[in-house]
PDB file of C-alpha atoms in Angstrom:
ATOM      1  CA  MET A 277      80.435 -22.650  33.579  1.00  0.00           C
ATOM      2  CA  PRO A 278      83.676 -24.263  32.326  1.00  0.00           C
ATOM      3  CA  PHE A 279      84.182 -27.878  33.455  1.00  0.00           C
ATOM      4  CA  ARG A 280      85.280 -28.077  37.087  1.00  0.00           C
ATOM      5  CA  PRO A 281      85.037 -30.859  39.679  1.00  0.00           C
ATOM      6  CA  ALA A 282      81.502 -31.156  41.009  1.00  0.00           C
ATOM      7  CA  LEU A 283      82.485 -29.997  44.502  1.00  0.00           C
ATOM      8  CA  ILE A 284      83.943 -26.717  43.227  1.00  0.00           C
ATOM      9  CA  ALA A 285      80.926 -26.122  41.015  1.00  0.00           C
ATOM     10  CA  PHE A 286      78.584 -26.697  43.958  1.00  0.00           C
ATOM     11  CA  SER A 287      80.637 -24.352  46.171  1.00  0.00           C
ATOM     12  CA  LEU A 288      80.454 -21.583  43.568  1.00  0.00           C
ATOM     13  CA  PHE A 289      76.691 -22.001  43.256  1.00  0.00           C
ATOM     14  CA  ALA A 290      76.167 -22.016  47.016  1.00  0.00           C
ATOM     15  CA  ALA A 291      78.327 -18.958  47.579  1.00  0.00           C
ATOM     16  CA  ALA A 292      76.699 -17.052  44.717  1.00  0.00           C
ATOM     17  CA  SER A 293      73.301 -17.800  46.220  1.00  0.00           C
ATOM     18  CA  ALA A 294      74.325 -16.163  49.493  1.00  0.00           C
ATOM     19  CA  THR A 295      75.110 -12.519  50.213  1.00  0.00           C
ATOM     20  CA  ALA A 296      77.911 -13.011  52.760  1.00  0.00           C
ATOM     21  CA  GLU A 297      80.599 -10.372  52.677  1.00  0.00           C
ATOM     22  CA  PRO A 298      83.784  -9.536  54.609  1.00  0.00           C
ATOM     23  CA  ALA A 299      83.251  -8.620  58.269  1.00  0.00           C
ATOM     24  CA  PRO A 300      82.693  -4.953  59.171  1.00  0.00           C
ATOM     25  CA  GLY A 301      86.036  -3.264  59.688  1.00  0.00           C
ATOM     26  CA  THR A 302      87.744  -5.267  56.924  1.00  0.00           C
ATOM     27  CA  VAL A 303      89.830  -3.057  54.628  1.00  0.00           C
ATOM     28  CA  LEU A 304      90.344  -4.101  51.012  1.00  0.00           C
ATOM     29  CA  VAL A 305      93.290  -2.338  49.390  1.00  0.00           C
ATOM     30  CA  TYR A 306      93.353  -1.997  45.611  1.00  0.00           C
ATOM     31  CA  ASP A 307      96.070  -0.921  43.199  1.00  0.00           C
ATOM     32  CA  THR A 308      94.449   1.715  41.003  1.00  0.00           C
ATOM     33  CA  MET A 309      95.313   2.912  37.524  1.00  0.00           C
ATOM     34  CA  THR A 310      93.512   5.978  36.161  1.00  0.00           C
ATOM     35  CA  ALA A 311      94.045   7.278  32.641  1.00  0.00           C
ATOM     36  CA  VAL A 312      92.374  10.194  30.913  1.00  0.00           C
ATOM     37  CA  MET A 313      92.400   9.372  27.208  1.00  0.00           C
ATOM     38  CA  GLY A 314      95.562  10.829  25.703  1.00  0.00           C
ATOM     39  CA  ASP A 315      97.341  11.357  29.047  1.00  0.00           C
ATOM     40  CA  THR A 316      99.890   9.323  31.006  1.00  0.00           C
ATOM     41  CA  PRO A 317      98.183   6.966  33.492  1.00  0.00           C
ATOM     42  CA  ASP A 318      98.230   7.812  37.195  1.00  0.00           C
ATOM     43  CA  ARG A 319      98.764   5.041  39.738  1.00  0.00           C
ATOM     44  CA  ASP A 320      97.758   5.087  43.379  1.00  0.00           C
ATOM     45  CA  GLU A 321      95.700   2.955  45.736  1.00  0.00           C
ATOM     46  CA  MET A 322      92.132   2.825  46.972  1.00  0.00           C
ATOM     47  CA  ARG A 323      91.219   1.689  50.468  1.00  0.00           C
ATOM     48  CA  LEU A 324      87.712   0.246  50.722  1.00  0.00           C
ATOM     49  CA  THR A 325      86.456  -0.204  54.293  1.00  0.00           C
ATOM     50  CA  LEU A 326      83.427  -2.364  55.049  1.00  0.00           C
ATOM     51  CA  LEU A 327      81.093  -0.774  57.615  1.00  0.00           C
ATOM     52  CA  ARG A 328      78.170  -2.031  59.646  1.00  0.00           C
ATOM     53  CA  ALA A 329      74.826  -1.691  57.854  1.00  0.00           C
ATOM     54  CA  PRO A 330      71.215  -2.720  58.454  1.00  0.00           C
ATOM     55  CA  GLU A 331      70.305  -6.187  57.216  1.00  0.00           C
ATOM     56  CA  GLY A 332      69.983  -6.378  53.443  1.00  0.00           C
ATOM     57  CA  LEU A 333      72.220  -3.332  52.822  1.00  0.00           C
ATOM     58  CA  ASN A 334      75.953  -2.736  52.270  1.00  0.00           C
ATOM     59  CA  ALA A 335      77.801   0.235  53.752  1.00  0.00           C
ATOM     60  CA  PHE A 336      81.392   1.012  52.828  1.00  0.00           C
ATOM     61  CA  SER A 337      83.835   3.833  52.235  1.00  0.00           C
ATOM     62  CA  GLU A 338      86.129   4.198  49.235  1.00  0.00           C
ATOM     63  CA  CYS A 339      89.109   6.474  49.906  1.00  0.00           C
ATOM     64  CA  ARG A 340      91.737   7.571  47.400  1.00  0.00           C
ATOM     65  CA  GLY A 341      94.601   9.748  48.523  1.00  0.00           C
ATOM     66  CA  PRO A 342      94.762  11.530  51.875  1.00  0.00           C
ATOM     67  CA  THR A 343      91.455  13.411  51.680  1.00  0.00           C
ATOM     68  CA  PHE A 344      88.858  12.168  49.166  1.00  0.00           C
ATOM     69  CA  CYS A 345      86.352   9.547  50.289  1.00  0.00           C
ATOM     70  CA  MET A 346      82.962   8.401  49.105  1.00  0.00           C
ATOM     71  CA  LEU A 347      80.685   6.744  51.638  1.00  0.00           C
ATOM     72  CA  SER A 348      77.912   4.545  50.202  1.00  0.00           C
ATOM     73  CA  LEU A 349      74.846   2.758  51.457  1.00  0.00           C
ATOM     74  CA  ARG A 350      73.753   0.282  48.794  1.00  0.00           C
ATOM     75  CA  ARG A 351      71.503  -2.695  48.188  1.00  0.00           C
ATOM     76  CA  GLY A 352      73.048  -5.679  46.415  1.00  0.00           C
ATOM     77  CA  LEU A 353      76.425  -3.900  46.074  1.00  0.00           C
ATOM     78  CA  PHE A 354      75.231  -1.737  43.167  1.00  0.00           C
ATOM     79  CA  GLN A 355      71.940   0.003  43.977  1.00  0.00           C
ATOM     80  CA  TYR A 356      72.582   3.262  45.807  1.00  0.00           C
ATOM     81  CA  VAL A 357      70.381   4.228  48.756  1.00  0.00           C
ATOM     82  CA  ARG A 358      72.550   7.052  50.151  1.00  0.00           C
ATOM     83  CA  ALA A 359      75.917   8.596  49.274  1.00  0.00           C
ATOM     84  CA  ALA A 360      78.066  11.161  51.057  1.00  0.00           C
ATOM     85  CA  TYR A 361      81.571  12.570  50.743  1.00  0.00           C
ATOM     86  CA  PRO A 362      83.178  12.833  54.194  1.00  0.00           C
ATOM     87  CA  GLU A 363      86.827  13.588  54.869  1.00  0.00           C
ATOM     88  CA  ALA A 364      89.081  10.565  55.228  1.00  0.00           C
ATOM     89  CA  GLY A 365      88.985   9.253  58.779  1.00  0.00           C
ATOM     90  CA  SER A 366      85.849  11.165  59.746  1.00  0.00           C
ATOM     91  CA  PHE A 367      83.533   8.128  59.879  1.00  0.00           C
ATOM     92  CA  ASP A 368      83.202   5.766  62.818  1.00  0.00           C
ATOM     93  CA  PRO A 369      83.571   2.021  62.013  1.00  0.00           C
ATOM     94  CA  SER A 370      81.721   1.157  65.233  1.00  0.00           C
ATOM     95  CA  LEU A 371      78.472   2.758  64.013  1.00  0.00           C
ATOM     96  CA  THR A 372      75.726   1.080  61.992  1.00  0.00           C
ATOM     97  CA  TYR A 373      75.369   3.145  58.822  1.00  0.00           C
ATOM     98  CA  GLY A 374      71.669   3.204  58.016  1.00  0.00           C
ATOM     99  CA  THR A 375      69.718   5.985  56.340  1.00  0.00           C
ATOM    100  CA  ASP A 376      69.393   7.920  59.613  1.00  0.00           C
ATOM    101  CA  THR A 377      73.181   8.025  60.027  1.00  0.00           C
ATOM    102  CA  PHE A 378      73.663   9.263  56.475  1.00  0.00           C
ATOM    103  CA  ASP A 379      70.921  11.866  56.743  1.00  0.00           C
ATOM    104  CA  ASP A 380      72.971  13.761  59.348  1.00  0.00           C
ATOM    105  CA  MET A 381      75.956  14.109  56.999  1.00  0.00           C
ATOM    106  CA  GLU A 382      77.017  17.031  54.857  1.00  0.00           C
ATOM    107  CA  MET A 383      77.180  16.677  51.059  1.00  0.00           C
ATOM    108  CA  LEU A 384      74.451  14.036  51.266  1.00  0.00           C
ATOM    109  CA  GLN A 385      72.810  12.463  48.245  1.00  0.00           C
ATOM    110  CA  LYS A 386      69.474  10.713  48.708  1.00  0.00           C
ATOM    111  CA  ILE A 387      68.715   8.115  46.047  1.00  0.00           C
ATOM    112  CA  THR A 388      65.394   6.569  45.055  1.00  0.00           C
ATOM    113  CA  VAL A 389      65.305   3.324  43.047  1.00  0.00           C
ATOM    114  CA  SER A 390      62.424   2.730  40.619  1.00  0.00           C
ATOM    115  CA  GLU A 391      61.475   0.866  37.425  1.00  0.00           C
ATOM    116  CA  GLN A 392      63.428  -2.263  38.372  1.00  0.00           C
ATOM    117  CA  THR A 393      63.275  -5.260  36.050  1.00  0.00           C
ATOM    118  CA  GLY A 394      64.886  -8.712  36.154  1.00  0.00           C
ATOM    119  CA  GLY A 395      64.543  -9.330  39.888  1.00  0.00           C
ATOM    120  CA  SER A 396      67.149  -8.676  42.578  1.00  0.00           C
ATOM    121  CA  ILE A 397      70.903  -8.668  42.046  1.00  0.00           C
ATOM    122  CA  PHE A 398      71.392 -11.628  44.400  1.00  0.00           C
ATOM    123  CA  PRO A 399      71.393 -14.567  44.081  1.00  0.00           C
ATOM    124  CA  LEU A 400      73.690 -14.490  41.069  1.00  0.00           C
ATOM    125  CA  VAL A 401      72.412 -16.374  38.019  1.00  0.00           C
ATOM    126  CA  ASP A 402      74.403 -16.890  34.839  1.00  0.00           C
ATOM    127  CA  GLY A 403      72.910 -14.664  32.145  1.00  0.00           C
ATOM    128  CA  LYS A 404      70.645 -12.662  34.475  1.00  0.00           C
ATOM    129  CA  ARG A 405      70.247  -8.972  33.638  1.00  0.00           C
ATOM    130  CA  ILE A 406      68.770  -6.436  36.033  1.00  0.00           C
ATOM    131  CA  THR A 407      67.844  -2.858  35.142  1.00  0.00           C
ATOM    132  CA  TRP A 408      66.626   0.026  37.265  1.00  0.00           C
ATOM    133  CA  THR A 409      66.464   3.815  37.516  1.00  0.00           C
ATOM    134  CA  GLU A 410      68.096   5.906  40.259  1.00  0.00           C
ATOM    135  CA  THR A 411      66.990   9.439  41.103  1.00  0.00           C
ATOM    136  CA  TRP A 412      69.705  11.370  42.978  1.00  0.00           C
ATOM    137  CA  SER A 413      68.708  14.490  44.897  1.00  0.00           C
ATOM    138  CA  SER A 414      70.399  16.989  47.175  1.00  0.00           C
ATOM    139  CA  ASP A 415      70.346  20.715  47.836  1.00  0.00           C
ATOM    140  CA  ASP A 416      72.668  21.473  44.925  1.00  0.00           C
ATOM    141  CA  PHE A 417      72.574  18.442  42.606  1.00  0.00           C
ATOM    142  CA  ASN A 418      69.803  16.420  40.993  1.00  0.00           C
ATOM    143  CA  ALA A 419      70.109  13.701  38.368  1.00  0.00           C
ATOM    144  CA  VAL A 420      68.358  10.624  37.009  1.00  0.00           C
ATOM    145  CA  TYR A 421      70.362   7.576  35.898  1.00  0.00           C
ATOM    146  CA  HIS A 422      69.461   4.347  34.134  1.00  0.00           C
ATOM    147  CA  MET A 423      71.488   1.385  35.439  1.00  0.00           C
ATOM    148  CA  SER A 424      71.992  -2.263  34.567  1.00  0.00           C
ATOM    149  CA  VAL A 425      73.940  -5.295  35.812  1.00  0.00           C
ATOM    150  CA  GLU A 426      74.515  -8.392  33.680  1.00  0.00           C
ATOM    151  CA  GLN A 427      75.897 -11.517  35.369  1.00  0.00           C
ATOM    152  CA  SER A 428      78.154 -14.145  33.818  1.00  0.00           C
ATOM    153  CA  CYS A 429      79.791 -17.231  35.334  1.00  0.00           C
ATOM    154  CA  CYS A 430      82.747 -17.742  35.365  1.00  0.00           C
ATOM    155  CA  VAL A 431      86.405 -16.923  34.619  1.00  0.00           C
ATOM    156  CA  PRO A 432      89.661 -17.908  36.393  1.00  0.00           C
ATOM    157  CA  ALA A 433      90.213 -15.773  39.485  1.00  0.00           C
ATOM    158  CA  ASP A 434      93.693 -14.552  38.407  1.00  0.00           C
ATOM    159  CA  ASN A 435      94.461 -13.016  41.815  1.00  0.00           C
ATOM    160  CA  PRO A 436      96.411 -14.689  44.642  1.00  0.00           C
ATOM    161  CA  LEU A 437      94.068 -13.101  47.206  1.00  0.00           C
ATOM    162  CA  ALA A 438      90.951 -14.647  45.665  1.00  0.00           C
ATOM    163  CA  HIS A 439      89.063 -17.094  47.864  1.00  0.00           C
ATOM    164  CA  SER A 440      87.579 -18.921  44.842  1.00  0.00           C
ATOM    165  CA  ASP A 441      89.205 -20.630  41.857  1.00  0.00           C
ATOM    166  CA  GLU A 442      86.719 -18.865  39.564  1.00  0.00           C
ATOM    167  CA  VAL A 443      84.959 -15.512  39.767  1.00  0.00           C
ATOM    168  CA  TRP A 444      81.827 -14.036  38.237  1.00  0.00           C
ATOM    169  CA  THR A 445      81.920 -11.116  35.829  1.00  0.00           C
ATOM    170  CA  LEU A 446      79.329  -8.472  36.677  1.00  0.00           C
ATOM    171  CA  LYS A 447      78.924  -5.925  33.895  1.00  0.00           C
ATOM    172  CA  TYR A 448      77.509  -2.714  35.327  1.00  0.00           C
ATOM    173  CA  THR A 449      76.435   0.293  33.260  1.00  0.00           C
ATOM    174  CA  PHE A 450      74.979   3.685  34.058  1.00  0.00           C
ATOM    175  CA  GLU A 451      73.806   6.606  31.956  1.00  0.00           C
ATOM    176  CA  GLU A 452      72.350   9.932  32.974  1.00  0.00           C
ATOM    177  CA  VAL A 453      68.967  10.643  31.381  1.00  0.00           C
ATOM    178  CA  GLN A 454      66.589  13.616  31.349  1.00  0.00           C
ATOM    179  CA  SER A 455      69.541  16.022  31.153  1.00  0.00           C
ATOM    180  CA  ASP A 456      71.693  17.836  28.623  1.00  0.00           C
ATOM    181  CA  ARG A 457      74.760  16.647  30.558  1.00  0.00           C
ATOM    182  CA  VAL A 458      76.639  13.540  29.455  1.00  0.00           C
ATOM    183  CA  ALA A 459      77.523  11.105  32.237  1.00  0.00           C
ATOM    184  CA  GLY A 460      77.862   7.368  31.790  1.00  0.00           C
ATOM    185  CA  GLY A 461      80.105   4.389  32.175  1.00  0.00           C
ATOM    186  CA  ASP A 462      80.706   0.706  31.520  1.00  0.00           C
ATOM    187  CA  PHE A 463      82.233  -1.372  34.318  1.00  0.00           C
ATOM    188  CA  THR A 464      83.307  -4.990  34.670  1.00  0.00           C
ATOM    189  CA  PHE A 465      83.620  -6.262  38.237  1.00  0.00           C
ATOM    190  CA  PHE A 466      85.243  -9.601  39.033  1.00  0.00           C
ATOM    191  CA  TYR A 467      83.178 -10.872  41.952  1.00  0.00           C
ATOM    192  CA  ASP A 468      84.585 -13.585  44.214  1.00  0.00           C
ATOM    193  CA  PRO A 469      81.621 -15.470  45.741  1.00  0.00           C
ATOM    194  CA  ALA A 470      83.654 -16.972  48.588  1.00  0.00           C
ATOM    195  CA  LEU A 471      85.174 -13.606  49.516  1.00  0.00           C
ATOM    196  CA  GLY A 472      81.790 -11.930  49.062  1.00  0.00           C
ATOM    197  CA  TRP A 473      83.343  -8.972  47.243  1.00  0.00           C
ATOM    198  CA  TRP A 474      85.158  -8.044  44.055  1.00  0.00           C
ATOM    199  CA  THR A 475      88.845  -8.736  43.457  1.00  0.00           C
ATOM    200  CA  GLY A 476      89.224  -6.315  40.576  1.00  0.00           C
ATOM    201  CA  SER A 477      87.430  -4.113  38.079  1.00  0.00           C
ATOM    202  CA  LYS A 478      87.911  -2.147  34.899  1.00  0.00           C
ATOM    203  CA  SER A 479      85.801   0.712  33.628  1.00  0.00           C
ATOM    204  CA  VAL A 480      85.337   3.350  30.962  1.00  0.00           C
ATOM    205  CA  ASN A 481      83.725   6.573  32.192  1.00  0.00           C
ATOM    206  CA  ARG A 482      82.403   9.272  29.868  1.00  0.00           C
ATOM    207  CA  SER A 483      81.339  12.821  30.729  1.00  0.00           C
ATOM    208  CA  ALA A 484      80.745  16.257  29.241  1.00  0.00           C
ATOM    209  CA  PRO A 485      79.010  19.426  30.497  1.00  0.00           C
ATOM    210  CA  SER A 486      76.585  19.153  27.574  1.00  0.00           C
ATOM    211  CA  LYS A 487      75.985  17.018  24.516  1.00  0.00           C
ATOM    212  CA  ASP A 488      77.635  19.738  22.414  1.00  0.00           C
ATOM    213  CA  ASP A 489      80.903  19.695  24.395  1.00  0.00           C
ATOM    214  CA  PRO A 490      83.885  17.387  23.791  1.00  0.00           C
ATOM    215  CA  LEU A 491      83.578  14.043  25.523  1.00  0.00           C
ATOM    216  CA  ARG A 492      86.016  13.281  28.349  1.00  0.00           C
ATOM    217  CA  THR A 493      86.868   9.582  28.669  1.00  0.00           C
ATOM    218  CA  ILE A 494      88.560   8.082  31.723  1.00  0.00           C
ATOM    219  CA  LEU A 495      89.821   4.502  32.048  1.00  0.00           C
ATOM    220  CA  ILE A 496      90.070   3.058  35.571  1.00  0.00           C
ATOM    221  CA  GLN A 497      91.356  -0.326  36.724  1.00  0.00           C
ATOM    222  CA  HIS A 498      91.422  -1.784  40.238  1.00  0.00           C
ATOM    223  CA  ARG A 499      93.240  -4.907  41.411  1.00  0.00           C
ATOM    224  CA  LEU A 500      93.014  -6.246  44.957  1.00  0.00           C
ATOM    225  CA  LYS A 501      96.471  -6.253  46.569  1.00  0.00           C
ATOM    226  CA  ALA A 502      95.816  -6.635  50.314  1.00  0.00           C
ATOM    227  CA  ILE A 503      93.107  -7.625  52.784  1.00  0.00           C
ATOM    228  CA  GLU A 504      93.408  -6.101  56.266  1.00  0.00           C
ATOM    229  CA  ALA A 505      91.374  -7.915  58.925  1.00  0.00           C
ATOM    230  CA  PRO A 506      89.305  -5.914  61.436  1.00  0.00           C
ATOM    231  CA  GLU A 507      91.194  -4.778  64.512  1.00  0.00           C
TER     232      GLU A 507
END
């Protein structure tokens, strides 16, 4: 960690050791830039809504545009437990989104985590690297992915909405295995320990129908631009 007054350093350590996050119903609004390699970038916004979840899990929706949403149940922000793709506005913020709630949804993906190394994602530790495998299964899609998260402390927050002077960089990767398809990505999340969430991210996503097909590369950047408190 770069030199900071002892009080700030202690606050960063204490917050990173906890798993507090914004209250259910909080909406985080991000400016989004998406660019397919060789094309003009598109700009829009993503609205991420925190939902109630069982203890030890995170539930949230990520909506882009008027219709597309992804609803996730995760452990430690990154490890998927369930995923679904409801229409925007079709989920109820008053519900607790556990596995039973997800299992009644259409377009459901059930995910099993295995082969984890390096411990849990939280508490954050400078230099810690966690790896695991996720098996995704549904009626019409099955895939196996190898994931990793590498943690590094710290860089200046560089966002007026940050609750901390410095943020962690969490480098997240995924790659599909046991398939002829190509699907993978490299992400950097800027995690604010006092906010309990990320203030921005940048990623490179790669995909192709098969290893013999041309690779499609997409660059995506998010930057937090508003925090809407629960009603």
